[in-house]
Coordinates of C-alpha atoms in Angstrom, one line a residue:
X1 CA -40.1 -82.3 -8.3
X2 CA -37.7 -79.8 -7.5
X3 CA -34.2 -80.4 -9.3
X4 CA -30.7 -79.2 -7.6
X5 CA -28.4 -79.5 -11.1
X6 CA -24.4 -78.7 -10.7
X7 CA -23.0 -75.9 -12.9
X8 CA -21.8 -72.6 -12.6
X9 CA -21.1 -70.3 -16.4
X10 CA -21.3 -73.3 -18.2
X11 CA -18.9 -75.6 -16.5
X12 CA -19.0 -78.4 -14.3
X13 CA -22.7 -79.0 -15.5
X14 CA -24.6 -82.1 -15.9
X15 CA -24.3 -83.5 -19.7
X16 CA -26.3 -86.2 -19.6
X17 CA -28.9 -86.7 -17.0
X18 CA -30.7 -83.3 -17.9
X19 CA -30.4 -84.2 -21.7
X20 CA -32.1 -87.2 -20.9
X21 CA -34.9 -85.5 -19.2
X22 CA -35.3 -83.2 -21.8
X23 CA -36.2 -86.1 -23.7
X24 CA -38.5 -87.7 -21.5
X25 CA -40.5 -84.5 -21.0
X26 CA -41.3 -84.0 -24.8
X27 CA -42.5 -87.5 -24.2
X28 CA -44.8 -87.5 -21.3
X29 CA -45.0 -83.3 -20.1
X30 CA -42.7 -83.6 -17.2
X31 CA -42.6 -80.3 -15.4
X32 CA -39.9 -79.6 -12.6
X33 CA -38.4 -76.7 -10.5
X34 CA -34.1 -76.4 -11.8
X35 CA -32.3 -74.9 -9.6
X36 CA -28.1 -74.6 -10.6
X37 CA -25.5 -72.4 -9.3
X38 CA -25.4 -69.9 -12.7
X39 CA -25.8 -70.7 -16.6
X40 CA -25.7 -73.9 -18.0
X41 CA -23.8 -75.4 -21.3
X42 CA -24.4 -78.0 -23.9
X43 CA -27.8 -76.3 -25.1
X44 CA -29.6 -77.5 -21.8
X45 CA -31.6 -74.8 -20.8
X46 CA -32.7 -74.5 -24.0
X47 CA -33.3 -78.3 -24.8
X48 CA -35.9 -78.4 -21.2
X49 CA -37.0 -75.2 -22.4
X50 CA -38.2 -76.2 -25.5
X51 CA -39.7 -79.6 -24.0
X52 CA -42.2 -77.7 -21.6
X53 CA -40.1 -79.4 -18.8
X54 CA -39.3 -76.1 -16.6
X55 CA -41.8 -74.8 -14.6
X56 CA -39.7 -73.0 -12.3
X57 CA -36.1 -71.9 -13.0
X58 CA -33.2 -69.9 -10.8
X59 CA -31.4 -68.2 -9.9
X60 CA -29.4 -67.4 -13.1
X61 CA -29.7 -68.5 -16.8
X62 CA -28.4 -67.3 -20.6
X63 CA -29.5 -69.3 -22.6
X64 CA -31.6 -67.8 -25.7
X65 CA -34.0 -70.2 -26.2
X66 CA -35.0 -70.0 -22.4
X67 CA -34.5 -66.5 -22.4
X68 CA -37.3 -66.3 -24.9
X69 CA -39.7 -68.2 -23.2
X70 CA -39.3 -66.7 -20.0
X71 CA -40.0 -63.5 -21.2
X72 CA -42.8 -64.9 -22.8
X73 CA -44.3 -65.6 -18.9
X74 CA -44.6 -69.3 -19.8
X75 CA -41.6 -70.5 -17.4
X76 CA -41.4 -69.0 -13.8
X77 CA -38.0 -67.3 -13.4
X78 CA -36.2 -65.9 -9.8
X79 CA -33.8 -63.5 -10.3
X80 CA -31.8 -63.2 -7.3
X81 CA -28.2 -62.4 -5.9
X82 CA -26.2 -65.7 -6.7
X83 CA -24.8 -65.5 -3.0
X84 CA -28.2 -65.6 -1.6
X85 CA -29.5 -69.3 -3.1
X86 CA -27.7 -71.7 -0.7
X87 CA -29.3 -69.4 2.2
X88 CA -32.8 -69.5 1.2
X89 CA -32.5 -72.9 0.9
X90 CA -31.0 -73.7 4.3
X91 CA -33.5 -71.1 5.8
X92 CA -36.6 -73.3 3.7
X93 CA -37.1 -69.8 1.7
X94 CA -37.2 -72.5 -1.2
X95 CA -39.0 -75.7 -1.3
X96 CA -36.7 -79.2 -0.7
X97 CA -34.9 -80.6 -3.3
X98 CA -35.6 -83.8 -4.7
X99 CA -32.9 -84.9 -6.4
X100 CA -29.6 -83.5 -6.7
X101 CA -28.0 -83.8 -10.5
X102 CA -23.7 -83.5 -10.1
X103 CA -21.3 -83.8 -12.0
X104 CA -17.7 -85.3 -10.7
X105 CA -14.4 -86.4 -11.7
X106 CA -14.9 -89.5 -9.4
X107 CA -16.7 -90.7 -6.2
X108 CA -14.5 -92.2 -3.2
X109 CA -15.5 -94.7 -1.3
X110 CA -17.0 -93.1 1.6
X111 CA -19.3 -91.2 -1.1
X112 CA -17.2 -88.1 -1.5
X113 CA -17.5 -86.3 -4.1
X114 CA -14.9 -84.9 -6.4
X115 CA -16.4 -82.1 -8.2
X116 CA -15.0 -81.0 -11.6
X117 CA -14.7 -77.5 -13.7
X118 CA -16.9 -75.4 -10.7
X119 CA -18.4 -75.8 -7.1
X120 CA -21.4 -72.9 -7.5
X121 CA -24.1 -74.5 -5.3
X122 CA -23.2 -78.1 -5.8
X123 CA -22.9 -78.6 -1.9
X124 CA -25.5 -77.5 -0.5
X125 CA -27.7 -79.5 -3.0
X126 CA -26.1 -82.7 -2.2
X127 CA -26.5 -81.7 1.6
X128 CA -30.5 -81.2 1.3
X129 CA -31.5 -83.7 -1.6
X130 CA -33.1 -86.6 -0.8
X131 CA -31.3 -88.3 -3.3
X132 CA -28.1 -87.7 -5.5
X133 CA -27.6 -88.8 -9.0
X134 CA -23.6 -88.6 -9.7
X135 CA -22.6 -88.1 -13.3
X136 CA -18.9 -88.9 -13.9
X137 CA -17.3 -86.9 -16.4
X138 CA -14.5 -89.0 -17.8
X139 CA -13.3 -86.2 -19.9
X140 CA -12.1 -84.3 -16.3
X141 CA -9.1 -86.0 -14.9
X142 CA -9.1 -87.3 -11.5
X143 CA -6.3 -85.3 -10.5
X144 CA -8.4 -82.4 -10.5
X145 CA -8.7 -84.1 -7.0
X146 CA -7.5 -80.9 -4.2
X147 CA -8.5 -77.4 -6.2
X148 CA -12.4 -77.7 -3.8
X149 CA -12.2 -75.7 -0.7
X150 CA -15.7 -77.4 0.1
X151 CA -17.2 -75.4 3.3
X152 CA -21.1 -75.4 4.5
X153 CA -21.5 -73.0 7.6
X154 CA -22.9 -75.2 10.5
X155 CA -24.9 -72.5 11.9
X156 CA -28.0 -72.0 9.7
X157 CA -28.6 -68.8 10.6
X158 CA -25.3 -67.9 8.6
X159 CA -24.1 -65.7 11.9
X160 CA -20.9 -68.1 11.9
X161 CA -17.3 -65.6 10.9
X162 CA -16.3 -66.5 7.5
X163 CA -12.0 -67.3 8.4
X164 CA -10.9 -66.1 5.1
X165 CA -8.5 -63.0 5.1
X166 CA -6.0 -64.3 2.3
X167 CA -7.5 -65.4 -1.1
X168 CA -5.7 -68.8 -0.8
X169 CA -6.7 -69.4 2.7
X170 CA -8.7 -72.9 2.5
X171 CA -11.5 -72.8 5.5
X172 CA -12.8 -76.1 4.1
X173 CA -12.4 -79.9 2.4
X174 CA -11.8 -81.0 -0.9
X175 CA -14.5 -83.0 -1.4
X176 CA -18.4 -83.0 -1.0
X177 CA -19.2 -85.1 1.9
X178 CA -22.6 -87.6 0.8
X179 CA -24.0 -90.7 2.3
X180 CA -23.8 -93.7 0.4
X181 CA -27.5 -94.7 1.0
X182 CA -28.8 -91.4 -1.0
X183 CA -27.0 -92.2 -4.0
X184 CA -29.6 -92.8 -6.1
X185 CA -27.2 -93.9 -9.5
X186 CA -23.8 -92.8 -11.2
X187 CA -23.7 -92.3 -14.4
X188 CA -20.9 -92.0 -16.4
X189 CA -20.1 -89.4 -19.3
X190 CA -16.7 -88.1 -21.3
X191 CA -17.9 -84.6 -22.6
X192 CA -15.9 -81.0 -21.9
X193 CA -17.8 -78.0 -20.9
X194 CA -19.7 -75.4 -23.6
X195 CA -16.1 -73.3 -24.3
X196 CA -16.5 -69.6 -23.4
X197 CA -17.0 -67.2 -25.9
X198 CA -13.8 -64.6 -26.5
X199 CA -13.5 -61.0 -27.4
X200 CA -10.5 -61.2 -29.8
X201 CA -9.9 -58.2 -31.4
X202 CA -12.6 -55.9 -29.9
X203 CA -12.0 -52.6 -29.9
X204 CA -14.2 -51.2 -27.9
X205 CA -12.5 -53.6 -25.0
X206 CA -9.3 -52.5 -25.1
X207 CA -9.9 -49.2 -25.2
X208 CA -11.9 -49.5 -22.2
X209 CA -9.0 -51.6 -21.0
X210 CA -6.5 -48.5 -21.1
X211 CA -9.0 -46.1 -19.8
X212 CA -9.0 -48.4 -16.8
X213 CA -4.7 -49.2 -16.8
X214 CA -4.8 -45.6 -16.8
X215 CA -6.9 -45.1 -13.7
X216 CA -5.1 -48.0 -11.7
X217 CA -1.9 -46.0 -12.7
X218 CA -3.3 -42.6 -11.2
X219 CA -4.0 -44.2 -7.7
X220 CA -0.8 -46.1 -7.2
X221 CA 0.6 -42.6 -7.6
X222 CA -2.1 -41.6 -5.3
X223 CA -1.1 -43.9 -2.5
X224 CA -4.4 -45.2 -2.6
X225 CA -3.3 -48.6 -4.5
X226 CA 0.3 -50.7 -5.4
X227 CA 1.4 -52.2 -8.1
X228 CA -0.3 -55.1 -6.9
X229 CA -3.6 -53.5 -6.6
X230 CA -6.1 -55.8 -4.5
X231 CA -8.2 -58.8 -5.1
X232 CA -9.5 -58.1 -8.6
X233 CA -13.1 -59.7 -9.5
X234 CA -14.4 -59.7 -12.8
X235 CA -18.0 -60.5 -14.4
X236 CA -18.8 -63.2 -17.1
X237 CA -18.8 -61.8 -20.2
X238 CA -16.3 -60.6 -22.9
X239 CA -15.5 -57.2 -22.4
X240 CA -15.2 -58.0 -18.8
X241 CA -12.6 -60.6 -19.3
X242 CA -10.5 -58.5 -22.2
X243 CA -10.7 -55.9 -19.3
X244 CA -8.8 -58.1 -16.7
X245 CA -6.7 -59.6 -19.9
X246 CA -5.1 -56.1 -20.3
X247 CA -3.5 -56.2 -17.0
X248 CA -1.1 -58.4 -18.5
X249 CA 0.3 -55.7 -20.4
X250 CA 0.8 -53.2 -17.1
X251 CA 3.7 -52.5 -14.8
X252 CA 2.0 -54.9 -12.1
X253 CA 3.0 -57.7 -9.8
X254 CA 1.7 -59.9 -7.6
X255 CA -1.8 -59.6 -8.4
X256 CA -4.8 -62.1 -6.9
X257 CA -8.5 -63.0 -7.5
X258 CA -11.1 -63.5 -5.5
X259 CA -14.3 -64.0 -8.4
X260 CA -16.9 -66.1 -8.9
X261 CA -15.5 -67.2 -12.5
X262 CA -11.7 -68.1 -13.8
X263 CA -11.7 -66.8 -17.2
X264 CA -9.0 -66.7 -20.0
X265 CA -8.2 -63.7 -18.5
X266 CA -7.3 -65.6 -14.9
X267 CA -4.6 -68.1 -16.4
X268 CA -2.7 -66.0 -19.0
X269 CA -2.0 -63.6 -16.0
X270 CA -0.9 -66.7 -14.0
X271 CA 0.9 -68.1 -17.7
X272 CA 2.9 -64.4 -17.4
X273 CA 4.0 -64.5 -14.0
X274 CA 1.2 -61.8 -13.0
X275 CA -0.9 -62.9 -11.4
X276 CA 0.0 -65.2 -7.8
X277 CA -3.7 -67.1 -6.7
X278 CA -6.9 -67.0 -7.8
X279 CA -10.2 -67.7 -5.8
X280 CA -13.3 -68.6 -7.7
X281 CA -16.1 -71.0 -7.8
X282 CA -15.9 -72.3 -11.2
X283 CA -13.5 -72.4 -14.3
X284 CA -15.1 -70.8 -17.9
X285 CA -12.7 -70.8 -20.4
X286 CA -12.3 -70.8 -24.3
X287 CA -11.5 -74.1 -26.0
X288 CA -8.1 -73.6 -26.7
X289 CA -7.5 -72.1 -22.8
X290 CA -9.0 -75.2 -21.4
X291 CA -6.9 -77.7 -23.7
X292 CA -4.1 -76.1 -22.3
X293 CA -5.1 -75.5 -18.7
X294 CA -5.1 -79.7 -18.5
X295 CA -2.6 -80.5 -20.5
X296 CA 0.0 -79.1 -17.7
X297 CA -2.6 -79.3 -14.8
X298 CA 0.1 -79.1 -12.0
X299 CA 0.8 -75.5 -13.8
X300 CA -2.4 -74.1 -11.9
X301 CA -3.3 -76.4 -9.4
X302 CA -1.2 -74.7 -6.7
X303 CA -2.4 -71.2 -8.2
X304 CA -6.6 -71.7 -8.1
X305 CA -9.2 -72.8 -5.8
X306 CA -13.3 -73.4 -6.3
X307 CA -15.2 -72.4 -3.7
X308 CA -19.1 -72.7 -3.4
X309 CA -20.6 -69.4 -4.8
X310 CA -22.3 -68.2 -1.1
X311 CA -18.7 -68.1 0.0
X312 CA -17.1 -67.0 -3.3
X313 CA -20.0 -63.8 -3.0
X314 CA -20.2 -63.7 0.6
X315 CA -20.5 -60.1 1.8
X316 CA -18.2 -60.2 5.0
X317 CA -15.1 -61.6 2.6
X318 CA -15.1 -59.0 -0.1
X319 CA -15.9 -56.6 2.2
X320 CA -12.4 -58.0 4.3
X321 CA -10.3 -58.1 1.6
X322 CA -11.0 -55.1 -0.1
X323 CA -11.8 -56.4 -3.2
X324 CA -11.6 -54.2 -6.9
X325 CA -15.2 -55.3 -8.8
X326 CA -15.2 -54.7 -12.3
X327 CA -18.9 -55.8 -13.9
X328 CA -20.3 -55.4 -17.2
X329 CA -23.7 -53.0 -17.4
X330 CA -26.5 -53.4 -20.0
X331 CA -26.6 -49.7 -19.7
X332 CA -26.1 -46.7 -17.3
X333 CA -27.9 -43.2 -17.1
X334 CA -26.5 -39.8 -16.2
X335 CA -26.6 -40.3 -12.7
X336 CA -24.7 -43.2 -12.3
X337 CA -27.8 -46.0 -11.6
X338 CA -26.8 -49.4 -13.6
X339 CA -29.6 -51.8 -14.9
X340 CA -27.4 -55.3 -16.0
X341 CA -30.3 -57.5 -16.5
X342 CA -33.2 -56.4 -18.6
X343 CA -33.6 -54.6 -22.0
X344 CA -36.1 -51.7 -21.9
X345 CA -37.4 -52.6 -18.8
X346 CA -39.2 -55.8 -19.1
X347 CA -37.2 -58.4 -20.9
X348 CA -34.8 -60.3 -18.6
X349 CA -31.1 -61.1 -20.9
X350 CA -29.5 -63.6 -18.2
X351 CA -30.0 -61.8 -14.6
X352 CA -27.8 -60.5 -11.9
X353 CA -25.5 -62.7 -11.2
X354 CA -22.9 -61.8 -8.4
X355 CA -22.5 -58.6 -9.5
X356 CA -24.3 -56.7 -6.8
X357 CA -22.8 -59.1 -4.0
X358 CA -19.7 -57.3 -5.0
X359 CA -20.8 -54.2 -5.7
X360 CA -22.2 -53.2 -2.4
X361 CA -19.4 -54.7 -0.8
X362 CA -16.0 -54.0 -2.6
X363 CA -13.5 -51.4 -1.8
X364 CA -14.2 -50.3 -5.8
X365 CA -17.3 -51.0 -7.4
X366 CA -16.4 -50.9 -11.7
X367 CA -19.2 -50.8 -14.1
X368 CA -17.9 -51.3 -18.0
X369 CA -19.9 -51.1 -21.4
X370 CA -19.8 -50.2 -24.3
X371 CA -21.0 -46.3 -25.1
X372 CA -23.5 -47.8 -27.7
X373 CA -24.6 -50.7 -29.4
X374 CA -26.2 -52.4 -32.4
X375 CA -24.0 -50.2 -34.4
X376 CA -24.3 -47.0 -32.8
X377 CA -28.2 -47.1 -33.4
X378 CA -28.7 -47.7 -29.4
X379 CA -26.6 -45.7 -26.5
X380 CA -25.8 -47.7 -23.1
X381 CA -26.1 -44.1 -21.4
X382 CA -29.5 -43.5 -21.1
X383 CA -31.2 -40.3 -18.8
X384 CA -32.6 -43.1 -16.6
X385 CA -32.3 -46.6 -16.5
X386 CA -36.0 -48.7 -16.8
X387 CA -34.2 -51.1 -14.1
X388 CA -32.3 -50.7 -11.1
X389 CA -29.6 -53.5 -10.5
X390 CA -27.5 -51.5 -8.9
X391 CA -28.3 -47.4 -7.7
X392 CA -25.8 -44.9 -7.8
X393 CA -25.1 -45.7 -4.6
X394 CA -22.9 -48.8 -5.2
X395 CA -21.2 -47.5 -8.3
X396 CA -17.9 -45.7 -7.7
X397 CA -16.9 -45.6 -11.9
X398 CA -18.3 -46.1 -15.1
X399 CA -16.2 -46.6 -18.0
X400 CA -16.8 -47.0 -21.4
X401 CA -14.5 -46.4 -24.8
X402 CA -15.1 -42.5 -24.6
X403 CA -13.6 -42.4 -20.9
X404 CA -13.6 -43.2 -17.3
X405 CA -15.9 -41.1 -14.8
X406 CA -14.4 -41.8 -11.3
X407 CA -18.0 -40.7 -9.3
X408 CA -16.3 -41.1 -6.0
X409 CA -17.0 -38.0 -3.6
X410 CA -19.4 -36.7 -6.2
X411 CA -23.2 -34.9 -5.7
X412 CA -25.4 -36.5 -8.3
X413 CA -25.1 -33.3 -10.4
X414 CA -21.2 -33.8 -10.5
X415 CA -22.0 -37.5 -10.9
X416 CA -23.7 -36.6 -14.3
X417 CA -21.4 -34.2 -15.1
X418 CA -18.6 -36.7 -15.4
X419 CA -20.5 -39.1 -17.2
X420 CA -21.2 -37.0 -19.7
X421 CA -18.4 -36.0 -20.2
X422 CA -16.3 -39.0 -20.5
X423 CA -18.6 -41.7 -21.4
X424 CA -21.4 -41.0 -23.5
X425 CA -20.6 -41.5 -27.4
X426 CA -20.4 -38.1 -29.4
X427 CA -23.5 -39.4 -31.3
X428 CA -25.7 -38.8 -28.0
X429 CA -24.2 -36.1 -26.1
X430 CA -26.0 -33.0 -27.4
X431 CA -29.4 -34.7 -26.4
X432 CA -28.1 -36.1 -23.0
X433 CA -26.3 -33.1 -22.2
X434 CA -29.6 -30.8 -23.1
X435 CA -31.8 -33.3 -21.1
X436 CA -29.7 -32.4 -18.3
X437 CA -29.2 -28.7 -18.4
X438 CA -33.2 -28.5 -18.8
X439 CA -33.7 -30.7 -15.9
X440 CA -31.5 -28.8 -14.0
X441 CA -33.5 -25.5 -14.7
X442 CA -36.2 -27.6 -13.4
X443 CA -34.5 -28.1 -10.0
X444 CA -33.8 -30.8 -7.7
X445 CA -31.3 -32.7 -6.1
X446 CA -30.9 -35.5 -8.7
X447 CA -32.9 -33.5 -11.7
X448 CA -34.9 -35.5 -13.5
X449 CA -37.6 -34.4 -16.7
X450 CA -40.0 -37.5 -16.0
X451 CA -42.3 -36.8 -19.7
X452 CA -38.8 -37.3 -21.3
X453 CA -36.6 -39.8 -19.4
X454 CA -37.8 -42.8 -21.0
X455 CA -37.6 -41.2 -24.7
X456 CA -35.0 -42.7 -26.0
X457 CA -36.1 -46.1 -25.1
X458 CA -39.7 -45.1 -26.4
X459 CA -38.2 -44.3 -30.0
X460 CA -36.6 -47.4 -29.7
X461 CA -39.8 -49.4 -29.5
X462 CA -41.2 -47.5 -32.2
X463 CA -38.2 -47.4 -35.0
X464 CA -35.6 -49.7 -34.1
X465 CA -33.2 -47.1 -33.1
X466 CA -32.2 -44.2 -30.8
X467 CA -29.8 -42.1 -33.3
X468 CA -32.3 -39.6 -34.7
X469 CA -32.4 -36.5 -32.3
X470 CA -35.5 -37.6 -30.0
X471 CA -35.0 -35.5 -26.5
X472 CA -37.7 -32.3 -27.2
X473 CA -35.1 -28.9 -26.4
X474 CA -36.5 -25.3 -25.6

């Protein structure tokens, strides 16, 4: 059967219907197709993992334990844009859903749905399933009620204009709309979501954080921003979120969010009178964020809205409001290409998310890392990535703790030029830099030494590390 589960970052996911068929699976080899809007919490991927119950998963996952087994090639995993889902199901790209898993924070008596903690593709499951399994989460209070702007374009073909040209501009309703008659059973729950992970005192992130104050800084003098910037959008992930935390500490006002997740980040620039609205499709936040989040609900509830994710990610609306993307990479090379979803080529991490929905369509496309990793013994600028996510074509900065290359209006010699020399750790810049002067003596428009470019990943394979001096020089 082919499963449609709620859940977007670990939020608003089921907690105990999926459990449950974990369970069942080790017992008697059930194998189904999961489909969810992003990552799950609670262990679940890995629990249906583990019980051979996932034959098929997408379009997103981070789970470990999956992770593993995926890359294995026992479990059958799409990796795809998280804005493209709810189309390739309406188009029948996808086989029909069976049953649709969703967690609530109550059911009215029409069979609306109140959804809880995030939106992702929660709608459009309910709208194709033959059946819908409701779990109410008791541990979400029902005033939740009014942060959905629930909207399902009517024309299949997606054609249909998109009315959104202010982030708090509702276009929809703030419940799912459900028959009755395909409510297959309600079950009742009282868990929280997985809490997100944090980057307390990281390094490495603030620094990156100042490198990219500093830039914001330089085009408000510019003229080409104010001190309110535009729509800021920022990845899951830690150094993403300590990013976006540091504009608390900036001489801006009046800043907005149009993202696919509301991180820790979101509300303490709404708690310091920062930030104004924030658009997203679900809620990820630390434990000690969310106890306070709904503990003074009526704080944020006139400052957010959850969106489903193929609006959240929808091309025409970031492209509109001229949204600022900032994204975490797995690693860069010299010319600017970003892979953000498999190490050394082959072995997926969690996927691509929404991050090249808003890369190819933001008014500034940010990539963030860290220059190296695993304690300096592996650099995140490489001479060539071993995956595309997104070319260099969609990136218009990298920044990492060395610096910030701004690779607007840049050739892809300049475009390596910068990179070099502001973000590649001091540890790897004599053998990125000679890579590159060599491949420019052989010539080219984007020089390249193809025996050499996938050396440093090739040493990692063999010892474990990248540090040792491993590019050949002349």
């Amino acid at each position: 059967m082919v499963i449609g589960a709620s859940g977007f970052t670990r939020s608003g996911d089921s907690k105990a219907v999926l459990a449950a068929l974990a369970e069942k699976a080790a017992r008697d080899h059930t194998r189904i197709t999961l489909m969810t809007g992003a990552s799950l919490g609670q262990g679940t991927d890995g629990a249906l993992a583990t019980a051979g119950a996932v034959a098929r998963r997408l379009p997103f996952q981070s789970d470990p334990v999956i992770r593993t087994i995926i890359n294995e090639g026992k479990i059958s995993y799409i990796d795809e844009n998280l804005s493209e889902t709810a189309a390739h199901i309406r188009n029948g790209f996808l086989p029909p859903i069976d049953i649709a898993i969703i967690e609530a924070a109550a059911i009215e008596a029409d069979g609306g749905v109140v959804p809880t903690t995030s939106l992702g593709n929660s709608a459009i499951f309910v709208q194709q399933a033959r059946q819908v399994i409701i779990e109410i989460n008791e541990a979400v209070p029902v005033g939740i009620r009014g942060i959905h702007d629930v909207f399902l374009p009517e024309d299949p073909t997606g054609r249909a204009i998109l009315p959104i040209t202010e982030v708090w501009q509702r276009i929809g309703q703030p419940v799912i709309a459900c028959d009755p008659s395909r409510i297959a059973a309600i079950v009742f729950t009282n868990q929280k979501d997985s809490p997100a992970e944090t980057a307390a005192d990281n390094a490495a992130a603030e620094a990156i954080a100042g490198h990219l104050l500093h830039f914001f800084k330089q085009e408000i003098a510019a003229g080409r921003l104010t001190r309110s910037l535009r729509p800021l959008q920022a990845g899951i992930g830690k150094i993403a979120d300590a990013v976006l935390g540091g504009l608390a500490d900036g001489n801006f006002e009046h800043l907005s969010m149009y993202s696919e997740v509301l991180q820790d980040s979101t509300f303490k620039l709404i708690e310091g009178g920062k930030m104004d609205f924030a658009s997203g499709s679900s809620m990820t936040m630390s434990e000690a964020c969310y106890q306070r989040v709904f503990a003074d609900f009526d704080r944020y509830r006139r400052k957010i809205l959850l969106r489903p994710q193929d609006i959240t990610n929808a091309a025409e609306v970031i492209q509109r409001l001229g949204i600022i993307a900032i994204n975490t990479a797995l690693e860069c090379d010299i010319y600017g290409n970003v892979n953000s979803s498999h190490i050394s080529g082959s072995h997926i991490v969690n996927g691509i998310g929404g991050s090249a929905d808003f890369a190819q369509n933001s008014y500034l496309s940010i990539f963030v890392t860290e220059s190296v990793t695993r304690g300096g013994n592996i650099s995140r600028i490489v001479p060539m990535v071993t995956h595309v996510d997104h070319s260099e074509h969609d990136v218009d900065v990298i920044v990492t703790e060395q610096g910030l290359a701004d690779l607007r209006g840049l050739d892809p010699r300049q475009k390596a030029e910068a990179i070099l020399r502001h973000c590649v750790h001091p540890d790897y810049y004599d053998d990125l830099s000679d890579y590159f002067l060599r491949a420019c003596r052989r010539g080219g428009h984007t020089p390249h030494l193809l025996e050499e470019a996938f050396r440093l990943h090739a040493n990692l394979a063999a010892t474990g590390t990248v540090k040792t001096r491993i590019l050949q020089s002349i």
